Coordinates of N, CA and C and ligand atoms in Angstrom, one line a residue:
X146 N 68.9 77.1 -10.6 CA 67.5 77.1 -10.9 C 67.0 75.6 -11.0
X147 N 66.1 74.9 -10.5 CA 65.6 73.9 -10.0 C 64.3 73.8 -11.0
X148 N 63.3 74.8 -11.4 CA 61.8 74.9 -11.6 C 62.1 75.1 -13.0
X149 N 61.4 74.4 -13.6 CA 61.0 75.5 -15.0 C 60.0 75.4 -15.9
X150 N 59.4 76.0 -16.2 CA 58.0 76.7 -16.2 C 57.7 76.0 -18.4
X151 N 56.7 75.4 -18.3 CA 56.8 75.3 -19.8 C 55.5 75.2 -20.7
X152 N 55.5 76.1 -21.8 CA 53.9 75.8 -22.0 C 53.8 74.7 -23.5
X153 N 52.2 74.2 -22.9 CA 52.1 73.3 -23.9 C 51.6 74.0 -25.3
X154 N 52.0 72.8 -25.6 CA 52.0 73.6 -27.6 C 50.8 73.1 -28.3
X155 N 49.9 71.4 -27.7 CA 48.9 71.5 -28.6 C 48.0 70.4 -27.6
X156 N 47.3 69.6 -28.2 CA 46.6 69.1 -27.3 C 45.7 67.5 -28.1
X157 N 45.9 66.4 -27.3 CA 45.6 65.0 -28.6 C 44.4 64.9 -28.5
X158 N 44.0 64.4 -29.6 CA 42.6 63.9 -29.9 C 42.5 62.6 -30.0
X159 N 42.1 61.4 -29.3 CA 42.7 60.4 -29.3 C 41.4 59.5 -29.2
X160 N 41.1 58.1 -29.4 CA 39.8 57.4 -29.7 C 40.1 56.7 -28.0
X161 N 41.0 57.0 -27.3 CA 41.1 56.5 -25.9 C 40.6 57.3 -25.3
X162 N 39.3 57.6 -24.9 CA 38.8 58.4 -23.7 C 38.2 58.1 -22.5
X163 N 39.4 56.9 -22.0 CA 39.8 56.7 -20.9 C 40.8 55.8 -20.6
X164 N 41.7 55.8 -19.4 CA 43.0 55.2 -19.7 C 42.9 53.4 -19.4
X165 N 41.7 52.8 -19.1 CA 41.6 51.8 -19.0 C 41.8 51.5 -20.8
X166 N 42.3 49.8 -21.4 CA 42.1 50.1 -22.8 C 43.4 50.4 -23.4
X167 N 44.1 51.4 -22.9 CA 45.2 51.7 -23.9 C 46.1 51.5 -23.9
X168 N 47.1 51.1 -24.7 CA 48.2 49.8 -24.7 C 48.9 50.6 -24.3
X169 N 50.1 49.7 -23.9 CA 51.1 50.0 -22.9 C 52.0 51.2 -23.6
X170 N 52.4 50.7 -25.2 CA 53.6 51.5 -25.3 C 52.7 52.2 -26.9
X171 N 53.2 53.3 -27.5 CA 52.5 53.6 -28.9 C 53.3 52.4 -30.0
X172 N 52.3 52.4 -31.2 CA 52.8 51.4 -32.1 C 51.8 49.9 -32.1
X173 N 51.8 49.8 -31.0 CA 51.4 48.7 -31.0 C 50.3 48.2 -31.7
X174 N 49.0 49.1 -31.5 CA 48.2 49.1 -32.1 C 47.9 50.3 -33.4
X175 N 48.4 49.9 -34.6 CA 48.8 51.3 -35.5 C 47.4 51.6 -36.1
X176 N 46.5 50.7 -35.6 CA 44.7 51.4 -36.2 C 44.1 52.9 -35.7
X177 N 45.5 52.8 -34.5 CA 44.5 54.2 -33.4 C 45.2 55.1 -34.3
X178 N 43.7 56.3 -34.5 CA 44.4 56.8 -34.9 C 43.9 58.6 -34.0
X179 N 44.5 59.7 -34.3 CA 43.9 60.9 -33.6 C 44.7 61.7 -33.8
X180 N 45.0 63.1 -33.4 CA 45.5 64.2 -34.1 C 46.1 65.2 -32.8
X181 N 46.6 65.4 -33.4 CA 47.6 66.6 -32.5 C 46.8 67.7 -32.8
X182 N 45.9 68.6 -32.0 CA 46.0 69.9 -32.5 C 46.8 71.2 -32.0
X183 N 47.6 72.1 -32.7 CA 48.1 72.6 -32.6 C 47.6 74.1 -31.8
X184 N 47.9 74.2 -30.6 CA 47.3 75.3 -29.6 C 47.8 77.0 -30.0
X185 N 47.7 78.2 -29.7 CA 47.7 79.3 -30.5 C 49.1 79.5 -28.8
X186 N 49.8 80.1 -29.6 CA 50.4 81.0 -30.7 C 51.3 79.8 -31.5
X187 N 51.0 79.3 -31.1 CA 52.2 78.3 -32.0 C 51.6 77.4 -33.4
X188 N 50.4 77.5 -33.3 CA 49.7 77.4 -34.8 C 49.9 78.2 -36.4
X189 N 51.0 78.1 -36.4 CA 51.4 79.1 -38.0 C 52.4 77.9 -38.0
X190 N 51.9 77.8 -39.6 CA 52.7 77.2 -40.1 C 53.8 76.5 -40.6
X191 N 54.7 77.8 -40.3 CA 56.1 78.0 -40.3 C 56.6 76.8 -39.4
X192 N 56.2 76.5 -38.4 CA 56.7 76.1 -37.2 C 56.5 74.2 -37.2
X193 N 55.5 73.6 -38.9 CA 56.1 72.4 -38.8 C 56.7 72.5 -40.3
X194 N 57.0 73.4 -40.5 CA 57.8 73.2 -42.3 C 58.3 72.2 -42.1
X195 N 58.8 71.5 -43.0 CA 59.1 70.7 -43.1 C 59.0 68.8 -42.7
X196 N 57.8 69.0 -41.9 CA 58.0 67.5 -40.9 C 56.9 66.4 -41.9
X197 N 56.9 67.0 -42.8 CA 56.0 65.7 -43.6 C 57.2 65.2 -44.2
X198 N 58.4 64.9 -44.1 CA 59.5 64.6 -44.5 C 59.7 63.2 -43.8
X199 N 59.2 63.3 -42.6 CA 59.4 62.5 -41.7 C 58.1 61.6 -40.9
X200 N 58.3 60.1 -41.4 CA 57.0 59.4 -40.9 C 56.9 59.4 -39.7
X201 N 57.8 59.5 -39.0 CA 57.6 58.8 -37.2 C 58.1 60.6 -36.4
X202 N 57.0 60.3 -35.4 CA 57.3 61.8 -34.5 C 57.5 61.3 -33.1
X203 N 58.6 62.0 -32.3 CA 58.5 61.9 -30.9 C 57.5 62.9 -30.2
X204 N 56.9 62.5 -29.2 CA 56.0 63.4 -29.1 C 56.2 63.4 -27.0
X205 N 56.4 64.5 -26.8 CA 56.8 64.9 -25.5 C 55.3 65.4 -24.5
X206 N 54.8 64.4 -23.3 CA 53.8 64.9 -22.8 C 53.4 64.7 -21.5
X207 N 52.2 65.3 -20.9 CA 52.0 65.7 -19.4 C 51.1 64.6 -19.4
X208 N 51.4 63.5 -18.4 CA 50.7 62.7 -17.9 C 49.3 63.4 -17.0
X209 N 48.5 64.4 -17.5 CA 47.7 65.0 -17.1 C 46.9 64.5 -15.9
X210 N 46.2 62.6 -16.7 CA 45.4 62.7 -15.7 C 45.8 62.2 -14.4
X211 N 46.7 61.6 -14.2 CA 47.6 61.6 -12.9 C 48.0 62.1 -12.2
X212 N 48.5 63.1 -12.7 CA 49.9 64.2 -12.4 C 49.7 64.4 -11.1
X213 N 48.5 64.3 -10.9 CA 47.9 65.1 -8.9 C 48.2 64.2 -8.1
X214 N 48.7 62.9 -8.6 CA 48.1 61.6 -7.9 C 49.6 61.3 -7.2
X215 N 50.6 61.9 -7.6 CA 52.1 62.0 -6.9 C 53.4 60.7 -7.2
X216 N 54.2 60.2 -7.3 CA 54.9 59.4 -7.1 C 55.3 58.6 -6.2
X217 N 56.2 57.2 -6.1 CA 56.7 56.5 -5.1 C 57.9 56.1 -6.2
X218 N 59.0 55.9 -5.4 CA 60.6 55.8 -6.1 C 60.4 54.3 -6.6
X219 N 59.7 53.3 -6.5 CA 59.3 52.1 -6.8 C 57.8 52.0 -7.3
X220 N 57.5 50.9 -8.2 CA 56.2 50.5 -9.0 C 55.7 49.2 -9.2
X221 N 54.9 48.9 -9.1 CA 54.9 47.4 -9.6 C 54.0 47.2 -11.5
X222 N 55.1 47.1 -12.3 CA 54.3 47.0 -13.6 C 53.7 45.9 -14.3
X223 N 52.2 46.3 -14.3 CA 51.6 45.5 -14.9 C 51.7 44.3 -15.6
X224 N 53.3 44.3 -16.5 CA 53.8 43.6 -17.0 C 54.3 42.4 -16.3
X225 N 54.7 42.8 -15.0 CA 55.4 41.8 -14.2 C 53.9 41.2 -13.6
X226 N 52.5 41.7 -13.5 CA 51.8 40.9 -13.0 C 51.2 41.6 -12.0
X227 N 52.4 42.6 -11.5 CA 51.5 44.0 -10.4 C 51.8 43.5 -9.5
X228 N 53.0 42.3 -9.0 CA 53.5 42.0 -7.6 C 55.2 42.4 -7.9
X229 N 55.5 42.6 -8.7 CA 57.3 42.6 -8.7 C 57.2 44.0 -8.7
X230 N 58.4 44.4 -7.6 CA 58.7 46.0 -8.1 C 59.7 46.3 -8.3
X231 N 59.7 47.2 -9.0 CA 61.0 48.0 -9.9 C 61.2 49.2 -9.8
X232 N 62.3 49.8 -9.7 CA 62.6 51.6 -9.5 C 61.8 52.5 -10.1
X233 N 61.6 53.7 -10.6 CA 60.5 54.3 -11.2 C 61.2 54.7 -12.3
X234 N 62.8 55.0 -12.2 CA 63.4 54.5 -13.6 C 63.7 53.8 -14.6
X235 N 63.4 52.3 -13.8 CA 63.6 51.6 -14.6 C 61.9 50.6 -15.1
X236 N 61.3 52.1 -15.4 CA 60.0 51.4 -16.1 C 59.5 52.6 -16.9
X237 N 58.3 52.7 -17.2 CA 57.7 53.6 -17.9 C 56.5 53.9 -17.3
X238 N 56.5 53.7 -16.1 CA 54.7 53.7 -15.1 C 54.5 55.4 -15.4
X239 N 53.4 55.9 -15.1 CA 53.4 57.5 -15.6 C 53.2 57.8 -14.0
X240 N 53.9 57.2 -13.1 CA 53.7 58.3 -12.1 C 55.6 58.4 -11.6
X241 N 55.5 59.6 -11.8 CA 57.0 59.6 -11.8 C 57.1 61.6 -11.2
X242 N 58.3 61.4 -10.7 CA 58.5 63.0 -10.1 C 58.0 64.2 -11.2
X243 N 58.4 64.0 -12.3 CA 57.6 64.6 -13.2 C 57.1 63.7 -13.8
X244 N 55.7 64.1 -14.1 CA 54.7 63.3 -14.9 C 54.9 63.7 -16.5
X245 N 56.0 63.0 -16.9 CA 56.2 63.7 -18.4 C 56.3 62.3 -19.2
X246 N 55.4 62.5 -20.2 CA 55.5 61.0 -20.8 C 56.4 61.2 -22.6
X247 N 56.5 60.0 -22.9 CA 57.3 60.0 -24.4 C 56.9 59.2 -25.2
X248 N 56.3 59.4 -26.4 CA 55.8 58.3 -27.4 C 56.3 58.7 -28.9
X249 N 56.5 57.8 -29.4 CA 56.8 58.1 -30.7 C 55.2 57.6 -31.7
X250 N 54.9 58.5 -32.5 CA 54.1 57.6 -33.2 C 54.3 58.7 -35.1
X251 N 53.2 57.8 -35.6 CA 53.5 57.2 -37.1 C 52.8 59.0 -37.5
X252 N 53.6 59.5 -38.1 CA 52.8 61.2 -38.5 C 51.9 60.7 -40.3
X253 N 50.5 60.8 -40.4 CA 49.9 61.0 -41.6 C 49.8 61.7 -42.2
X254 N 49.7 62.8 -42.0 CA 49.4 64.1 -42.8 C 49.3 65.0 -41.7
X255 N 49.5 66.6 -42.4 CA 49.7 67.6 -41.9 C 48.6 68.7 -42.6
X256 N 47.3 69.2 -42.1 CA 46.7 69.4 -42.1 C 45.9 71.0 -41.7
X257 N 45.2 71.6 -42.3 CA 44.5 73.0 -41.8 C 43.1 72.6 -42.0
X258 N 42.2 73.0 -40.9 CA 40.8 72.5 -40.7 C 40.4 73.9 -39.8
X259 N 39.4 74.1 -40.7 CA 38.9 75.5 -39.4 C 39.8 76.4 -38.9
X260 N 40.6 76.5 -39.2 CA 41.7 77.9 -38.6 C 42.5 77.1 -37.9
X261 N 42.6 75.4 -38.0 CA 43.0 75.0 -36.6 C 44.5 73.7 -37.7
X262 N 45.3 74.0 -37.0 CA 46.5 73.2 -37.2 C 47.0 71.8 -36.6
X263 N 46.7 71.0 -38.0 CA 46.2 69.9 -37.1 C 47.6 68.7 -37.6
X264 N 48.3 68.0 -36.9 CA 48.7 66.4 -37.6 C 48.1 65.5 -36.9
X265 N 47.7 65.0 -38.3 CA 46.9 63.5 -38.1 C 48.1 62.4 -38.0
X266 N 47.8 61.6 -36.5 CA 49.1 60.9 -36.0 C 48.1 59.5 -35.7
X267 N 49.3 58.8 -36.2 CA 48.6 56.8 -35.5 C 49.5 56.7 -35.2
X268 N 48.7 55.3 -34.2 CA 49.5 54.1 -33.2 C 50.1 55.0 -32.1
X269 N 48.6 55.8 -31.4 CA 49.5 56.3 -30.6 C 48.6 55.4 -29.2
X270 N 49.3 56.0 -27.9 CA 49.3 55.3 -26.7 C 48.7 56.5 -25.7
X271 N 48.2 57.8 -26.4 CA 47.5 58.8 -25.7 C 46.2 59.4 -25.5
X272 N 46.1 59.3 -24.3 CA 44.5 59.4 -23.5 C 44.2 60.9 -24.8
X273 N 43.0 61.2 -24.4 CA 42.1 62.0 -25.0 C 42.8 63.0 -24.2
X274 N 42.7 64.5 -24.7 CA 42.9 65.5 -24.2 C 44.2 65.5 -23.4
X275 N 45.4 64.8 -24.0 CA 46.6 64.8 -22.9 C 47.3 66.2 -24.3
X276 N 48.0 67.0 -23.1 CA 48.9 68.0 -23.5 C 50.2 67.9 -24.3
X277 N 50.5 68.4 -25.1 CA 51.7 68.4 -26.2 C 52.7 69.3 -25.0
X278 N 54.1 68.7 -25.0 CA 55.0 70.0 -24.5 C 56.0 69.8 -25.4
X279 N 56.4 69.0 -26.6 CA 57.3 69.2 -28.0 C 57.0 67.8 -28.6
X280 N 57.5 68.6 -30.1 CA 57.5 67.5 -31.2 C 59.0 67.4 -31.6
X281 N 59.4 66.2 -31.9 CA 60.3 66.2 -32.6 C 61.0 65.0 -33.4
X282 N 61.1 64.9 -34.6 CA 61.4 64.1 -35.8 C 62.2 63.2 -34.8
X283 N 61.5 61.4 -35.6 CA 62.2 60.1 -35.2 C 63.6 60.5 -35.7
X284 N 64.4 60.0 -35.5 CA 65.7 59.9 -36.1 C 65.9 58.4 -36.1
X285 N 65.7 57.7 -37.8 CA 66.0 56.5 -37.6 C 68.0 55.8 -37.2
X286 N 68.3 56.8 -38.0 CA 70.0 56.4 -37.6 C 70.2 56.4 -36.1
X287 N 69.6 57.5 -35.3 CA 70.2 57.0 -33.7 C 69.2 56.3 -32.9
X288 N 68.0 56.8 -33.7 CA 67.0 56.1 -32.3 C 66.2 54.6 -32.5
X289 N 67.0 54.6 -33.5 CA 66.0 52.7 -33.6 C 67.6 51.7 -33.5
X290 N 67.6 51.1 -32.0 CA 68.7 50.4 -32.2 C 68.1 49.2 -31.6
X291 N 68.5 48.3 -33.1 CA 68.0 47.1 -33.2 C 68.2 46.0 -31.6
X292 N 70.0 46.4 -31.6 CA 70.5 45.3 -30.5 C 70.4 45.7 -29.2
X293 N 69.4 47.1 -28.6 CA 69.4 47.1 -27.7 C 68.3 45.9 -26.3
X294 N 68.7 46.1 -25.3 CA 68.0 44.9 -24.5 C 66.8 46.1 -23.6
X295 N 66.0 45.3 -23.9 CA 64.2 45.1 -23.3 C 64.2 45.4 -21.5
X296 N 65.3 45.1 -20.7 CA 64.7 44.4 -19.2 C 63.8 43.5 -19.4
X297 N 62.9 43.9 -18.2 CA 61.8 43.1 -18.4 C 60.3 43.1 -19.5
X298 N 60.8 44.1 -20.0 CA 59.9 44.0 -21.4 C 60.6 44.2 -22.7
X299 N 61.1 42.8 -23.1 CA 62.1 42.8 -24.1 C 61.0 42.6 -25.2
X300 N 59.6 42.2 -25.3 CA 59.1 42.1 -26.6 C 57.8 42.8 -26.6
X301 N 57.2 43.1 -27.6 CA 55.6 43.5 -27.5 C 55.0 42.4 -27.0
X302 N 54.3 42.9 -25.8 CA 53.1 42.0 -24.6 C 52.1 41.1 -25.9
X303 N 52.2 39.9 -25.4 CA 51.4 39.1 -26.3 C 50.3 38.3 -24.9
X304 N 49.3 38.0 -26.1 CA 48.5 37.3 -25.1 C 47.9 36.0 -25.8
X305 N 46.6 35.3 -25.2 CA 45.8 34.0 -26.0 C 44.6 34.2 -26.2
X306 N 44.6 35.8 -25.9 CA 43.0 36.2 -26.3 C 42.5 35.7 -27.4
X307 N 41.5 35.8 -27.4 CA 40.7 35.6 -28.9 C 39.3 36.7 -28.3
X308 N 38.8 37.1 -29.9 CA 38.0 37.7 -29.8 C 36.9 37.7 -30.9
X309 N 35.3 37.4 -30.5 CA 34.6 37.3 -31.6 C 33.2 39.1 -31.4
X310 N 32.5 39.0 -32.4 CA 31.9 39.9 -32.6 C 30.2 39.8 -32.6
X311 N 29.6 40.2 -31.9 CA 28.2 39.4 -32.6 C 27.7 40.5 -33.9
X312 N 26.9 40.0 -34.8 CA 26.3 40.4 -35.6 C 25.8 41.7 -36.0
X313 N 25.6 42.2 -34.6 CA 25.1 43.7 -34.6 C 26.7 44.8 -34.2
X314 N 27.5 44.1 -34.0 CA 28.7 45.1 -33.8 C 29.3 45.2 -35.0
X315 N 29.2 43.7 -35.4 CA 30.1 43.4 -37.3 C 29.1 44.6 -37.9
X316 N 27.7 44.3 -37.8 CA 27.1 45.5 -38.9 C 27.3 47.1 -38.5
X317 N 27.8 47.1 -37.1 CA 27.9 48.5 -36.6 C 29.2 48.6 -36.9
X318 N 30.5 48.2 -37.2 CA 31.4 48.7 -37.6 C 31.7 49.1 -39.0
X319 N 30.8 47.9 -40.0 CA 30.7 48.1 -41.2 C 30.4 49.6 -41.8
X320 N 29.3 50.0 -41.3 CA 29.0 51.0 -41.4 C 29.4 52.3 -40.9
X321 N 30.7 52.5 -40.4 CA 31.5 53.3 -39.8 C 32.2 53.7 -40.8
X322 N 32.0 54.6 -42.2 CA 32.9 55.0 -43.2 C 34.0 56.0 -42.7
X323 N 33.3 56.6 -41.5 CA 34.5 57.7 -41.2 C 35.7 56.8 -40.5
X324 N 35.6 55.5 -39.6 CA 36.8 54.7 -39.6 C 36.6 53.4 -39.7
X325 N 37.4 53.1 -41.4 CA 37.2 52.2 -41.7 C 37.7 51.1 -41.2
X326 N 39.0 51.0 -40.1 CA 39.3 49.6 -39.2 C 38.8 49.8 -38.2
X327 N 37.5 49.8 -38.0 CA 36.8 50.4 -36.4 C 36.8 48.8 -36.2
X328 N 35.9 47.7 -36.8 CA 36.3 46.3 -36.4 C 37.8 45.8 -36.0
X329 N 39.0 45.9 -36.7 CA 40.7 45.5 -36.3 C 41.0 46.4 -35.7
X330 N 40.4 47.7 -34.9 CA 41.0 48.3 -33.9 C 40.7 47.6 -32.8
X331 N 39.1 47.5 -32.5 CA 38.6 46.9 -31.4 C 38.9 45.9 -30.9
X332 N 39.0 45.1 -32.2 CA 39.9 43.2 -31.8 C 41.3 43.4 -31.1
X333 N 42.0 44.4 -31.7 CA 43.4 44.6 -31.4 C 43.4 45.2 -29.9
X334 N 42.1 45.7 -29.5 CA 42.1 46.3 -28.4 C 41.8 45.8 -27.0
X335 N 40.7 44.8 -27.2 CA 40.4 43.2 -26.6 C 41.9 42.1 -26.5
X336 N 42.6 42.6 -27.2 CA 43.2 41.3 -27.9 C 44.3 41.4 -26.9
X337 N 45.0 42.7 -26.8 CA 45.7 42.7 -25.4 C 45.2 42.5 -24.4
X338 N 44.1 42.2 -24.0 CA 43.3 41.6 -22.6 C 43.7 43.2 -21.8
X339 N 43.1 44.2 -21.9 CA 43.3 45.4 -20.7 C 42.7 45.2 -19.4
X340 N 42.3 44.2 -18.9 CA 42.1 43.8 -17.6 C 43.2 44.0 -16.9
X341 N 42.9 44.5 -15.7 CA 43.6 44.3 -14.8 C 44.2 43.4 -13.7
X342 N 45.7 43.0 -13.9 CA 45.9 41.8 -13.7 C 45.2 40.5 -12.5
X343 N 44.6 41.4 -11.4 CA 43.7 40.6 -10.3 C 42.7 40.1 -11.2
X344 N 42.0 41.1 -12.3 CA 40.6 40.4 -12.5 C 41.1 39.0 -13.5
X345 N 42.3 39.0 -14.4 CA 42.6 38.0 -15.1 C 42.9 36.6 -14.1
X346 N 42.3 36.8 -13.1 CA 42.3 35.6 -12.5 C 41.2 34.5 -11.9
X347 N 40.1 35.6 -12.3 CA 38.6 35.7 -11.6 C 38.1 34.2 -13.0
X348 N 37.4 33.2 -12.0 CA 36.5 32.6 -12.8 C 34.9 33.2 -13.6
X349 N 34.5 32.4 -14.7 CA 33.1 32.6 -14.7 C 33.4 34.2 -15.6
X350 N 31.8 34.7 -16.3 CA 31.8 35.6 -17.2 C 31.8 36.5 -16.6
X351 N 32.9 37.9 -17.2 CA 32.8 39.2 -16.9 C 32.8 39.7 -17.9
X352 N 31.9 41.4 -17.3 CA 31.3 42.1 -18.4 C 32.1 43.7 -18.3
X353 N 32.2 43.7 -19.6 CA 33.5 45.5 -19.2 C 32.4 46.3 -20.4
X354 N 33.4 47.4 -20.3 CA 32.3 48.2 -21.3 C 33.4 49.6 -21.3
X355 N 33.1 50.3 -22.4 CA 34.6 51.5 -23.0 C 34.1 51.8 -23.6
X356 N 34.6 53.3 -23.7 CA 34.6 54.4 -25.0 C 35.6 54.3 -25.9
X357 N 35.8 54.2 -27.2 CA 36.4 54.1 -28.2 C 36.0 55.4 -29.5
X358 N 36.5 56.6 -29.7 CA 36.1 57.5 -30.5 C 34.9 58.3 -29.9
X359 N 33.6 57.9 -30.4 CA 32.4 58.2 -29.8 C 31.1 57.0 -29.7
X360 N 31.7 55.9 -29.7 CA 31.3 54.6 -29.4 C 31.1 54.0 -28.3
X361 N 30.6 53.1 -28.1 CA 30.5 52.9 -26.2 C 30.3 51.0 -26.7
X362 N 31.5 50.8 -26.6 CA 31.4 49.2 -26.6 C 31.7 48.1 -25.4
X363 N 31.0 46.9 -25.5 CA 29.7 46.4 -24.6 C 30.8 45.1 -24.9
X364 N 31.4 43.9 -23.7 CA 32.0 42.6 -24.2 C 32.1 41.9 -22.9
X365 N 31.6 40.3 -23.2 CA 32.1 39.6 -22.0 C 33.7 39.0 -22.1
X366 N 33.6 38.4 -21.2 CA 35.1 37.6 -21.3 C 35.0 36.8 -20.7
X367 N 35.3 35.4 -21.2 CA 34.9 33.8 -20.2 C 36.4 33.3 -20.8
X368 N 37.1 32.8 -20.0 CA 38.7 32.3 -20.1 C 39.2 33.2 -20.8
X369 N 39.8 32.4 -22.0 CA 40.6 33.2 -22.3 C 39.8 34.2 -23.8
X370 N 38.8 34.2 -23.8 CA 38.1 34.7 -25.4 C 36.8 35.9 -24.4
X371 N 37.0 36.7 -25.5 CA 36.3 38.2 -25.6 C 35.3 37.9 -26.5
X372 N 33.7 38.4 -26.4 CA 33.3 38.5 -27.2 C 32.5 40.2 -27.5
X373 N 32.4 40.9 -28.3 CA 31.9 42.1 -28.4 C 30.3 42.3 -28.3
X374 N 29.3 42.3 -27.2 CA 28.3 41.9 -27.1 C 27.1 43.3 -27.9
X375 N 27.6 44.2 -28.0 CA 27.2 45.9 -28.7 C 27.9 46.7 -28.4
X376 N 27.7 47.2 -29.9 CA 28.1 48.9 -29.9 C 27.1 49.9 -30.1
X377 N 27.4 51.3 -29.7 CA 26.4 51.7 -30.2 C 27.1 53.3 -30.2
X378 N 26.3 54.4 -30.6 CA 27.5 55.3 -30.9 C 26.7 56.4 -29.8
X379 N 27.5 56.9 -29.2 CA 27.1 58.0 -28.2 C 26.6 59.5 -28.7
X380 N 25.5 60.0 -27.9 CA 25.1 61.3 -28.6 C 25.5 62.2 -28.1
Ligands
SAH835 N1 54.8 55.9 -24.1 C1 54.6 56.6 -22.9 C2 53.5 56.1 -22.1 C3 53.8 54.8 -21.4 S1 52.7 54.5 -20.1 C4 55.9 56.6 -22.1 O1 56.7 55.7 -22.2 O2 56.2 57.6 -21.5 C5 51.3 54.1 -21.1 C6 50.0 54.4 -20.3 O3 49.9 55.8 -20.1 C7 48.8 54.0 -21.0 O4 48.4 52.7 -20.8 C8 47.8 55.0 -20.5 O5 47.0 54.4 -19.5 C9 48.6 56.1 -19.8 N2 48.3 57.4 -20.3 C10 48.3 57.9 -21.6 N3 48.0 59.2 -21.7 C11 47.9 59.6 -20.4 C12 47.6 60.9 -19.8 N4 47.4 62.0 -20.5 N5 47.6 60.9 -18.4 C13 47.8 59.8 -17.7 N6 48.0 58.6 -18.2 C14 48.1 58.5 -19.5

């Protein structure tokens, strides 16, 4: 048997609702934060006993929005600049024979809201609406090894961004009690420069613009500095 058939168990709620923006690997940015909800029949409780034991979750999932878009046995990653290519194994690009992605992120709490079974999970690296197909507890004894080697992404992607805010974003984040690092997510999110590597080459001011939660934020970018030009919150 070759095929096999598997259903998903829940489904993310994620402040990325779209894949431009969202950092390469989870962790990086541990402000994001969004929730696993748990899809029916597999919503009873029984079924995460015990996982508030455990801060860090692996989280097993369907590269949804791609998935149609097919693979090539080679990739060129971003990382390298978008001209070097590398096998499709030996990277983490989401277009692959299966579109099944893997992230580990930080579990908050475990939760019941409206009939609905929820964990509240940060620092994750998943689009809005991407599919759950298993959870399962970090293991720090086997799965964090210190002296393993990187390839070509041996450290977290750093950049020389800088990022400033104007007046009306500072007071529009302030007032954001439902998330209170809505300003150090944004920066953190600018801060990796999500441009695509052709445009980080382009002279002169460019203007991008993203959904974040239910926000729609507004920023130029002249060299190497971001500035946040408005936010404002979507109806
Ligand atoms: N940690 C995962 C994902 C790495 S690729 C793994 O290693 O398997 C990271 C990229 O996946 C992000 O930049 C984002 O653009 C993309 N991504 C996240 N969720 C997605 C989804 N549901 N469908 C397609 N792409 C997604």
């Amino acid at each position: 048997m070759n095929e096999y058939q598997f259903n998903v168990i829940g489904h993310i709620k994620s402040p990325y609702k779209q894949k431009f923006a969202i950092p390469r690997q989870p962790g990086l940015i541990p402000e994001a934060s969004g929730q696993l909800v748990i899809a029916a029949p597999f919503n009873d409780e029984a079924i995460v006993r015990g996982i508030e034991a455990f801060s860090h979750l692996w989280l097993v999932f369907v590269f949804h929005e791609t998935a149609d878009k097919g693979w090539s046995p080679m990739v060129r990653p971003p990382r390298l600049g978008g001209n070097t290519r590398k096998g499709v194994f030996a990277t983490r690009a989401t277009f692959r024979p299966n579109p099944i992605g893997l992230s580990v992120v930080k579990l908050d709490k475990v939760v019941w809201k409206n009939g609905q079974l929820i964990l509240e999970i940060s620092g994750l690296d998943l689009l809005d609406g991407t599919p759950i197909l298993d959870i399962k507890p970090y293991l720090p004894y086997s799965d964090a090894l210190p002296s393993a080697k990187g390839g070509f992404a041996d450290a977290a992607p750093s950049t020389a961004m800088t990022v400033s805010m104007s007046e009306q974003a500072r007071i529009f984040c302030q007032q954001q009690q439902q998330h209170p690092h809505l300003q150090v997510f944004i920066e953190k999110v600018l801060k990796q420069d999500p441009r695509p590597p052709y445009k980080k080459q382009r002279e002169g001011e460019q203007h991008y613009g993203m959904t974040l939660y239910d926000f729609n934020i507004k920023w130029t970018v002249n060299g190497e500095h971001n500035h946040v030009t408005e936010i404002t919150q979507l109806l």
